[in-house]
CSV table of C-alpha atoms and ligand atoms in Angstrom, one decimal:
chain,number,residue,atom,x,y,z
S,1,UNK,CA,0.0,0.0,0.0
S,2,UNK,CA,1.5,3.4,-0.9
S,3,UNK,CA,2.4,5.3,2.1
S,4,UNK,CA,1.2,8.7,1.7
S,5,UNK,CA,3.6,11.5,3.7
S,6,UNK,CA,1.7,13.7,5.7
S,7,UNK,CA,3.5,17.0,5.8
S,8,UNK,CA,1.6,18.8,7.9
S,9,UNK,CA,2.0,16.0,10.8
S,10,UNK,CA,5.6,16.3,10.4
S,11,UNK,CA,5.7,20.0,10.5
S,12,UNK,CA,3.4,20.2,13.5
S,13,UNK,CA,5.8,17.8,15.4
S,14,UNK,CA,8.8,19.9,14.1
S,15,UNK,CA,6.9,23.0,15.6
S,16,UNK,CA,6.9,21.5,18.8
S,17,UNK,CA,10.3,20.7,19.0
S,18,UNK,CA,10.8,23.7,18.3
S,19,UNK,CA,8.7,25.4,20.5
S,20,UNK,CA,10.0,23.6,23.6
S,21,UNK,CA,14.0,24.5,22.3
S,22,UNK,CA,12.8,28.3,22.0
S,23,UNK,CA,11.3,28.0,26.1
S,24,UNK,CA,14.9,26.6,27.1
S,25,UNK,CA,16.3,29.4,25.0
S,26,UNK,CA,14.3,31.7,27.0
S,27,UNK,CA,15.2,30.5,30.2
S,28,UNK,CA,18.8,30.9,29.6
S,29,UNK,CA,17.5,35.0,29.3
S,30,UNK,CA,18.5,34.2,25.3
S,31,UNK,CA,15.4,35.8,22.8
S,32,UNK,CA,15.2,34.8,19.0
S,33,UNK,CA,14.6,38.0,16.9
S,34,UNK,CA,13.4,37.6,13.1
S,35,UNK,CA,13.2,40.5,10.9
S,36,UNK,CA,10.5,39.7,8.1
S,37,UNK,CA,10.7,42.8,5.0
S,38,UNK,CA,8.1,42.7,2.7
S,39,UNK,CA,8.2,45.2,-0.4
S,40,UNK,CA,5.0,46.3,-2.2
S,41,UNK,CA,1.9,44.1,-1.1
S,42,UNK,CA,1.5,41.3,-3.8
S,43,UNK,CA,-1.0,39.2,-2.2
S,44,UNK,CA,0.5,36.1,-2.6
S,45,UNK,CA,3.5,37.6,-0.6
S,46,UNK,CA,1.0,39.1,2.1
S,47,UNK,CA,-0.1,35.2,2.2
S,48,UNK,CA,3.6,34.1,3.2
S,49,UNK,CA,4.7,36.8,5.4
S,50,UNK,CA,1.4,36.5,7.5
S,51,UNK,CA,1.8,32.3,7.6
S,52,UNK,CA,5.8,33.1,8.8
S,53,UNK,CA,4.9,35.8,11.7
S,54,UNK,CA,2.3,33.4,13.0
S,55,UNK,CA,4.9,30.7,13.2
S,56,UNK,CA,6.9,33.1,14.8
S,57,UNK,CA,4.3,33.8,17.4
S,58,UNK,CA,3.3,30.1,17.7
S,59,UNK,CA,7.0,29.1,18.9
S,60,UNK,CA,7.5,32.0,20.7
S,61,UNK,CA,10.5,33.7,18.6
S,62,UNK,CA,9.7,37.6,18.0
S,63,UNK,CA,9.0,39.0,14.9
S,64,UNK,CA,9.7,42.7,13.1
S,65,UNK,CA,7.9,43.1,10.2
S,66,UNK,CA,8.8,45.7,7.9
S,67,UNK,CA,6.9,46.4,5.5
S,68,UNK,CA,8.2,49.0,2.7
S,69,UNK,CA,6.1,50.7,-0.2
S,70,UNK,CA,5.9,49.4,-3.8
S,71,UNK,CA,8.2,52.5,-4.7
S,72,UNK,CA,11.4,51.6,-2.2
S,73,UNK,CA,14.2,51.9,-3.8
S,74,UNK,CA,17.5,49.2,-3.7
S,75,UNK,CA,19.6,51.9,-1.9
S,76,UNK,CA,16.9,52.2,0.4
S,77,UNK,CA,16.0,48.2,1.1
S,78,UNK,CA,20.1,48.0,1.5
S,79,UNK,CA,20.1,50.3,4.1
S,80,UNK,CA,17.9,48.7,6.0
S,81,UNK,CA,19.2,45.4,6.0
S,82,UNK,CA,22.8,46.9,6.4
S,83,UNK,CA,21.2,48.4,9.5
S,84,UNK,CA,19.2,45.1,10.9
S,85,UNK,CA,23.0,43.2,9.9
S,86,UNK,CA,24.6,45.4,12.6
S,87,UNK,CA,21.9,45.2,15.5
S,88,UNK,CA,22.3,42.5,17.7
S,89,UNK,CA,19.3,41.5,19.0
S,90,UNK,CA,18.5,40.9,15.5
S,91,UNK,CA,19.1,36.7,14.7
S,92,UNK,CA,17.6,36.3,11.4
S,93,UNK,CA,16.5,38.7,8.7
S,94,UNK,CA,14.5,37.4,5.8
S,95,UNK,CA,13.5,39.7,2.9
S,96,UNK,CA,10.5,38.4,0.9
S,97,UNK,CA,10.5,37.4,-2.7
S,98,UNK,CA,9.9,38.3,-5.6
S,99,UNK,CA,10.7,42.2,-5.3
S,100,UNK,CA,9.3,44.6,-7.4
S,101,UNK,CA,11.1,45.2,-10.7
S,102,UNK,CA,13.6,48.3,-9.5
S,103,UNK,CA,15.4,46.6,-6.8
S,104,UNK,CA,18.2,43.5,-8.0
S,105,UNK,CA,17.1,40.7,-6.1
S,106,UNK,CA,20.4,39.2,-6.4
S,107,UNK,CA,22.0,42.4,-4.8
S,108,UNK,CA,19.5,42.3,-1.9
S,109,UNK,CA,20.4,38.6,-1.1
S,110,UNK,CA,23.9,39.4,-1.2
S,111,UNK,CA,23.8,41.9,1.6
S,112,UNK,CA,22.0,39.9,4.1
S,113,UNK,CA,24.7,39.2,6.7
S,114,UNK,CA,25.6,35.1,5.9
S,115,UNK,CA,25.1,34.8,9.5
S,116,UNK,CA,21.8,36.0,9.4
S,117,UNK,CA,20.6,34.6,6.3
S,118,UNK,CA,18.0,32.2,7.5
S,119,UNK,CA,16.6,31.5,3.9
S,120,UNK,CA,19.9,29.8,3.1
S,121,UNK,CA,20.3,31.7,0.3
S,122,UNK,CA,23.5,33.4,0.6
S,123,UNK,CA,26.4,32.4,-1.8
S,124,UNK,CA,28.6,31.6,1.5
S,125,UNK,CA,25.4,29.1,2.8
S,126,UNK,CA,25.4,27.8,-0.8
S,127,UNK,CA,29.3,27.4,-0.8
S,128,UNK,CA,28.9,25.7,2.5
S,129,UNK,CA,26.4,23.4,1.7
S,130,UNK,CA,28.1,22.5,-1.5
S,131,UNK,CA,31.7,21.5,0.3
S,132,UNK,CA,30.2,19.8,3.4
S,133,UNK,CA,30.3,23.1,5.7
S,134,UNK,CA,28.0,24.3,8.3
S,135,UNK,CA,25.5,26.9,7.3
S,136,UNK,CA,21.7,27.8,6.4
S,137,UNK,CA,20.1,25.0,4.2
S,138,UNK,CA,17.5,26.6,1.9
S,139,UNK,CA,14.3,25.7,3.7
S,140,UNK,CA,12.0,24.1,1.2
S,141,UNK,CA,14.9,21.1,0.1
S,142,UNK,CA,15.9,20.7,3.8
S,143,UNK,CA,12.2,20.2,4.6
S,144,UNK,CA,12.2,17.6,1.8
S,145,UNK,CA,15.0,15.5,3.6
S,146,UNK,CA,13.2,16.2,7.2
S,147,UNK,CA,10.2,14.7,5.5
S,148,UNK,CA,12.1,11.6,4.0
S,149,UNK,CA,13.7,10.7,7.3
S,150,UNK,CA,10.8,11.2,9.7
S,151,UNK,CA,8.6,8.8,7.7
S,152,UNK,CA,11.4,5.9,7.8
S,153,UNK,CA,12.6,6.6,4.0
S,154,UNK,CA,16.6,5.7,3.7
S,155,UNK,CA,18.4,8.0,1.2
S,156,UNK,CA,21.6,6.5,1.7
S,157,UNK,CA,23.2,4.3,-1.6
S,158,UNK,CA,19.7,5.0,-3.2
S,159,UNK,CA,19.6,6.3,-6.6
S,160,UNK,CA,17.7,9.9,-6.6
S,161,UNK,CA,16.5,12.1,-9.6
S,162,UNK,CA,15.6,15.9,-9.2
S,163,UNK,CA,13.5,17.1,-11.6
S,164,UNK,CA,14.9,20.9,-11.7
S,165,UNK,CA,17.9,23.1,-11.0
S,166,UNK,CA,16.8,26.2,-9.7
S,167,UNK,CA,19.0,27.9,-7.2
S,168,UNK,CA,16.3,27.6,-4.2
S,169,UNK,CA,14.8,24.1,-4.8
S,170,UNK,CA,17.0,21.8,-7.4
S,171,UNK,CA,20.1,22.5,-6.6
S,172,UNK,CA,20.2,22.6,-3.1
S,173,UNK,CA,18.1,19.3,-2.9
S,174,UNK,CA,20.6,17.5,-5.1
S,175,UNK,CA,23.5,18.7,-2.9
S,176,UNK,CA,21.4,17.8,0.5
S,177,UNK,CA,20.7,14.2,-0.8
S,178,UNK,CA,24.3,13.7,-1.8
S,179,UNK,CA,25.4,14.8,1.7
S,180,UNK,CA,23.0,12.0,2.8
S,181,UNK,CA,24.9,9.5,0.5
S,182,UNK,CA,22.3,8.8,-2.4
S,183,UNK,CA,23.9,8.2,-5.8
S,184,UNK,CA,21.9,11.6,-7.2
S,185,UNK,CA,21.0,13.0,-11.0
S,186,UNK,CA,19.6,16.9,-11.7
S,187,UNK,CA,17.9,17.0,-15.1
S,188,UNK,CA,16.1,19.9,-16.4
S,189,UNK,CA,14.7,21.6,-19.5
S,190,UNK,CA,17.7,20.0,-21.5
S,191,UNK,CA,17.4,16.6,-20.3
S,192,UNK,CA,17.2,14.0,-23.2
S,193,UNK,CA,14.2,10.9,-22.5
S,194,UNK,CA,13.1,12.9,-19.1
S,195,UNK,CA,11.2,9.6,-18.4
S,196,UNK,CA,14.0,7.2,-19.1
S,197,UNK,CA,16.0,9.3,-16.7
S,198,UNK,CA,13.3,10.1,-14.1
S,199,UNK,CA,11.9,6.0,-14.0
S,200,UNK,CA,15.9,5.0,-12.2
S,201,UNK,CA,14.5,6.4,-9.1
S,202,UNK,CA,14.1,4.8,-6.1
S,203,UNK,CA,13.4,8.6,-4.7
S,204,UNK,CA,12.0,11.2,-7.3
S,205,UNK,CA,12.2,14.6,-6.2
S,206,UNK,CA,9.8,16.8,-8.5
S,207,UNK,CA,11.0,20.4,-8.7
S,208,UNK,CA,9.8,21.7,-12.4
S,209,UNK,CA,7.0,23.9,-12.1
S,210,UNK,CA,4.7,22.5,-14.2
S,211,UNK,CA,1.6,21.5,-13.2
S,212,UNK,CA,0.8,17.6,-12.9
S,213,UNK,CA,3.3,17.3,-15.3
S,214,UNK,CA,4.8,14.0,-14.1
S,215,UNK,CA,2.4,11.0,-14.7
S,216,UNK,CA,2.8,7.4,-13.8
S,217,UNK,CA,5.0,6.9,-17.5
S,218,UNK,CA,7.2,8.9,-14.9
S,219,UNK,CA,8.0,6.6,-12.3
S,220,UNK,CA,9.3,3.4,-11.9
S,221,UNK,CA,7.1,1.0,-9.8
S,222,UNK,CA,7.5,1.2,-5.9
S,223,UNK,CA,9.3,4.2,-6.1
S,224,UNK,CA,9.1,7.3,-3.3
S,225,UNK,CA,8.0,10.0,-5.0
S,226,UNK,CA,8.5,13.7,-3.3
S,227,UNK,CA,6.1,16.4,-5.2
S,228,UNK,CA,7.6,20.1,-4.5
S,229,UNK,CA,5.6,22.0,-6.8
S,230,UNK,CA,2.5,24.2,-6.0
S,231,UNK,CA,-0.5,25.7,-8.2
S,232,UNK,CA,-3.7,26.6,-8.7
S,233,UNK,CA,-5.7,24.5,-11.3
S,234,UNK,CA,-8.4,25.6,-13.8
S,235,UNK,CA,-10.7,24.6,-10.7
S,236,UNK,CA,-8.4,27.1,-8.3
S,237,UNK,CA,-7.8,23.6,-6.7
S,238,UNK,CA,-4.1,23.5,-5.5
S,239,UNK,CA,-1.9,20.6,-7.2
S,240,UNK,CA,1.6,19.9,-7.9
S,241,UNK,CA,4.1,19.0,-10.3
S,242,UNK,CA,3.2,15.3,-10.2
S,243,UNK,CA,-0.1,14.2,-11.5
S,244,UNK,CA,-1.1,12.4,-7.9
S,245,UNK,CA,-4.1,10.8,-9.0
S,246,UNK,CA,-2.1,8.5,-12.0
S,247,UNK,CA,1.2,8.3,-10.1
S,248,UNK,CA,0.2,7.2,-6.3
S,249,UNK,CA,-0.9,3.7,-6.6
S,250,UNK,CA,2.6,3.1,-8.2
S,251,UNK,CA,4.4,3.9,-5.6
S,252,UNK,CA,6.1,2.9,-1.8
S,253,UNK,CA,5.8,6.9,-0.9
S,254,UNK,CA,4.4,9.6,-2.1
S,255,UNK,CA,3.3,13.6,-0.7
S,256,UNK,CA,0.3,15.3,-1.6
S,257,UNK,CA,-0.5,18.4,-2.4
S,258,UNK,CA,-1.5,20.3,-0.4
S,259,UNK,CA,-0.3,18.7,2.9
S,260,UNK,CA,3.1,17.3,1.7
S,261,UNK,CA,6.4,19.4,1.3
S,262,UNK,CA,4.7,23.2,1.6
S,263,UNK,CA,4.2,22.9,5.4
S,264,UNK,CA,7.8,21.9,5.9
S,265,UNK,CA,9.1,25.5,4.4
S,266,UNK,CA,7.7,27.5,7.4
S,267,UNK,CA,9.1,24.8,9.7
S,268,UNK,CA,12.4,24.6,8.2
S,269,UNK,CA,12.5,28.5,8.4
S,270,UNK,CA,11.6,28.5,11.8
S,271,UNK,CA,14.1,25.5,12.8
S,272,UNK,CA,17.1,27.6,10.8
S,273,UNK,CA,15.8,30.9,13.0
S,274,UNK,CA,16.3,28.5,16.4
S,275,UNK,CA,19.7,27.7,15.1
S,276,UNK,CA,21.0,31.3,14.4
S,277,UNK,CA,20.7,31.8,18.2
S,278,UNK,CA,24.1,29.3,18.5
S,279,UNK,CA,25.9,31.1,15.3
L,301,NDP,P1,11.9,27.3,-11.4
L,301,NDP,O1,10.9,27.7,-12.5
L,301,NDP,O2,12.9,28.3,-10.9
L,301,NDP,O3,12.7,26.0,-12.0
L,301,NDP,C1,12.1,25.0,-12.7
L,301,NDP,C2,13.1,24.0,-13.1
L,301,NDP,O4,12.5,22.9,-13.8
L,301,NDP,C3,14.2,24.5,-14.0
L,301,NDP,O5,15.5,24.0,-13.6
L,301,NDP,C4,13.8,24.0,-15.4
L,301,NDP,O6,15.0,23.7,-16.2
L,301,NDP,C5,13.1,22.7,-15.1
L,301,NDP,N1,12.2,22.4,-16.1
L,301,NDP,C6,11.2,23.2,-16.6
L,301,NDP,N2,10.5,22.5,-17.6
L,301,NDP,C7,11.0,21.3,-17.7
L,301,NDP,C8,10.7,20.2,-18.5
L,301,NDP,N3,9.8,20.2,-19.3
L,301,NDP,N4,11.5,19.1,-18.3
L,301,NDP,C9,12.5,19.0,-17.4
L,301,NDP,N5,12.8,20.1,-16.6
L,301,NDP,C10,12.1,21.2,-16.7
L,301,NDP,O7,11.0,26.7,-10.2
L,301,NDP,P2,11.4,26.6,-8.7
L,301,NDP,O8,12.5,25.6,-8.5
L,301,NDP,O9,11.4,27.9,-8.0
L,301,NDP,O10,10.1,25.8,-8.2
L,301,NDP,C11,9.6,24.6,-8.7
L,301,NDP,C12,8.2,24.3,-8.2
L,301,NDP,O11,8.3,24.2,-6.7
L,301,NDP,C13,7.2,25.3,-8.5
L,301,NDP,O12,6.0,24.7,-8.7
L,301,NDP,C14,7.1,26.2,-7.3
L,301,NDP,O13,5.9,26.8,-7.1
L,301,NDP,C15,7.3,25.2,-6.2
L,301,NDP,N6,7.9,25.7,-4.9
L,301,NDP,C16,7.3,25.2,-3.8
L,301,NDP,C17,7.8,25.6,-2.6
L,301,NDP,C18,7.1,25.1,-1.4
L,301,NDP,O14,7.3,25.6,-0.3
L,301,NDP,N7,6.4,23.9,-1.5
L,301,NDP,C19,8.9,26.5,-2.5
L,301,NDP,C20,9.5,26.9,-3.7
L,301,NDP,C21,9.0,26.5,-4.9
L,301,NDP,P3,16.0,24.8,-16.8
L,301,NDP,O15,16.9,25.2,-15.6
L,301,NDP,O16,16.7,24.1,-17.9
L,301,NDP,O17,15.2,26.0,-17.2
């Protein structure tokens, strides 16, 4: 029978791990401090920021939300992370994307302290991850390996296939399950015979961005299938990359959407904001 990976059981549990570390934090007189900056007031965005300051408030770390006008300008949003960079009650500082077309996202990233870069974004975090190093894991592949080893799923010697390369979700998630020793492949737009490629698998990681666009032709039988992706149907139903209906009786594992990987990102954000007390 396939075992379905419930996401939001894992987050919850994560939470409260979480929660009980933050009241030991507090009782050593040590406060966590995240500063959330949101630019403009794209409702999507609105969606995120509110879902990460409750989180916040649920596992008792303290929140500052900033929240700038449409018409900020780069020099402007610099200033104020140079600023929250230098205060020290400040732990993690986490700027919102995407950004409205004047400011260089890229540039904003940069100048987030690495120390302070909770989103794991930073080139040093990315650099770190990539050579074996300590640093911020970018929260929505880290979730995907919390996920995997909470529900009893070895990666270790296993041949894994990541459907994407982007800089937040494919790449990261290929270096995370190489640091957990599966034998890993990244294709992407270029890929020749996707399927041929994508049915190796023991553990398919679907990162593309296209909705239900993996089917069962996909994936090899008995395979653990891990569905990143996120939209809206025709129906405004929310789906994923993987076509869940036609792929789920195939295999050992699979996540749903919604209720698989998307409640992990909040917790993995919150976990990295517990760790930047100790950096
Ligand atoms: P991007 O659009 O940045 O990357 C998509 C990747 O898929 C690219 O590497 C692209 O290849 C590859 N790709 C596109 N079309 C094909 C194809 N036909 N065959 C093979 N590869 C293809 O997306 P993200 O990585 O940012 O996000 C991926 C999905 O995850 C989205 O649905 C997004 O909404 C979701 N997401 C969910 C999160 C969560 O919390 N659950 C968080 C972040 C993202 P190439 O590089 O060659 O262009």
């Amino acid at each position: 029978m396939t075992q379905i990976i419930d996401g939001k059981k894992i987050s919850t549990q994560i939470k409260e791990e979480l929660k009980e570390q933050v009241a030991a934090y507090k009782a050593q007189g040590k406060e966590i401090c995240l500063a959330v900056i949101q630019v403009g007031n794209d409702p999507a965005s609105s969606v995120y920021v509110r879902n990460k300051k409750n989180a916040c408030e649920y596992i008792g770390i303290r929140s500052l939300a900033y929240e700038l006008p449409q018409e900020t300008t780069e020099a402007e949003l610099l200033s104020l992370i140079a600023e929250l960079n230098d205060r020290a009650e400040v732990n993690g500082i986490l700027v919102q994307l995407p950004l409205p077309a004047q400011i260089n996202e890229e540039k904003v990233l940069n100048a987030i302290s690495p120390l302070k870069d909770v989103d794991g974004f930073h080139p040093v975090n990315v650099g770190a991850l990539c050579i074996g190093k300590k640093g911020f894991v970018s929260c929505t592949p880290a979730g995907v390996i919390e996920l995997l080893k909470r529900s009893g799923i070895s990666i270790s010697g296993k041949e894994c296939v990541v459907v994407g390369r982007s800089n937040i979700v494919g790449k990261p998630m290929a270096l995370l399950l190489l640091r957990e020793n599966g034998t890993v492949t990244v294709a992407h737009s270029r890929t020749e015979d996707l399927k041929t490629v994508t049915r190796r698998a023991d553990i398919l990681v679907v990162a593309v961005g296209k909705p239900r666009m993996i089917t069962a032709d996909y994936v090899k039988e008995g395979a653990v299938v891990i569905d990143v992706g996120i939209h809206r149907d025709e129906k405004n139903k929310l789906c994923g990359d993987v076509d869940y209906p036609s792929v789920a009786p195939h295999c050992s594992a699979i996540t749903p959407v919604p209720g698989g990987v998307g409640p992990m990102t909040i917790a993995m954000l919150m976990k990295n904001c517990v760790e930047s007390v100790s950096v």
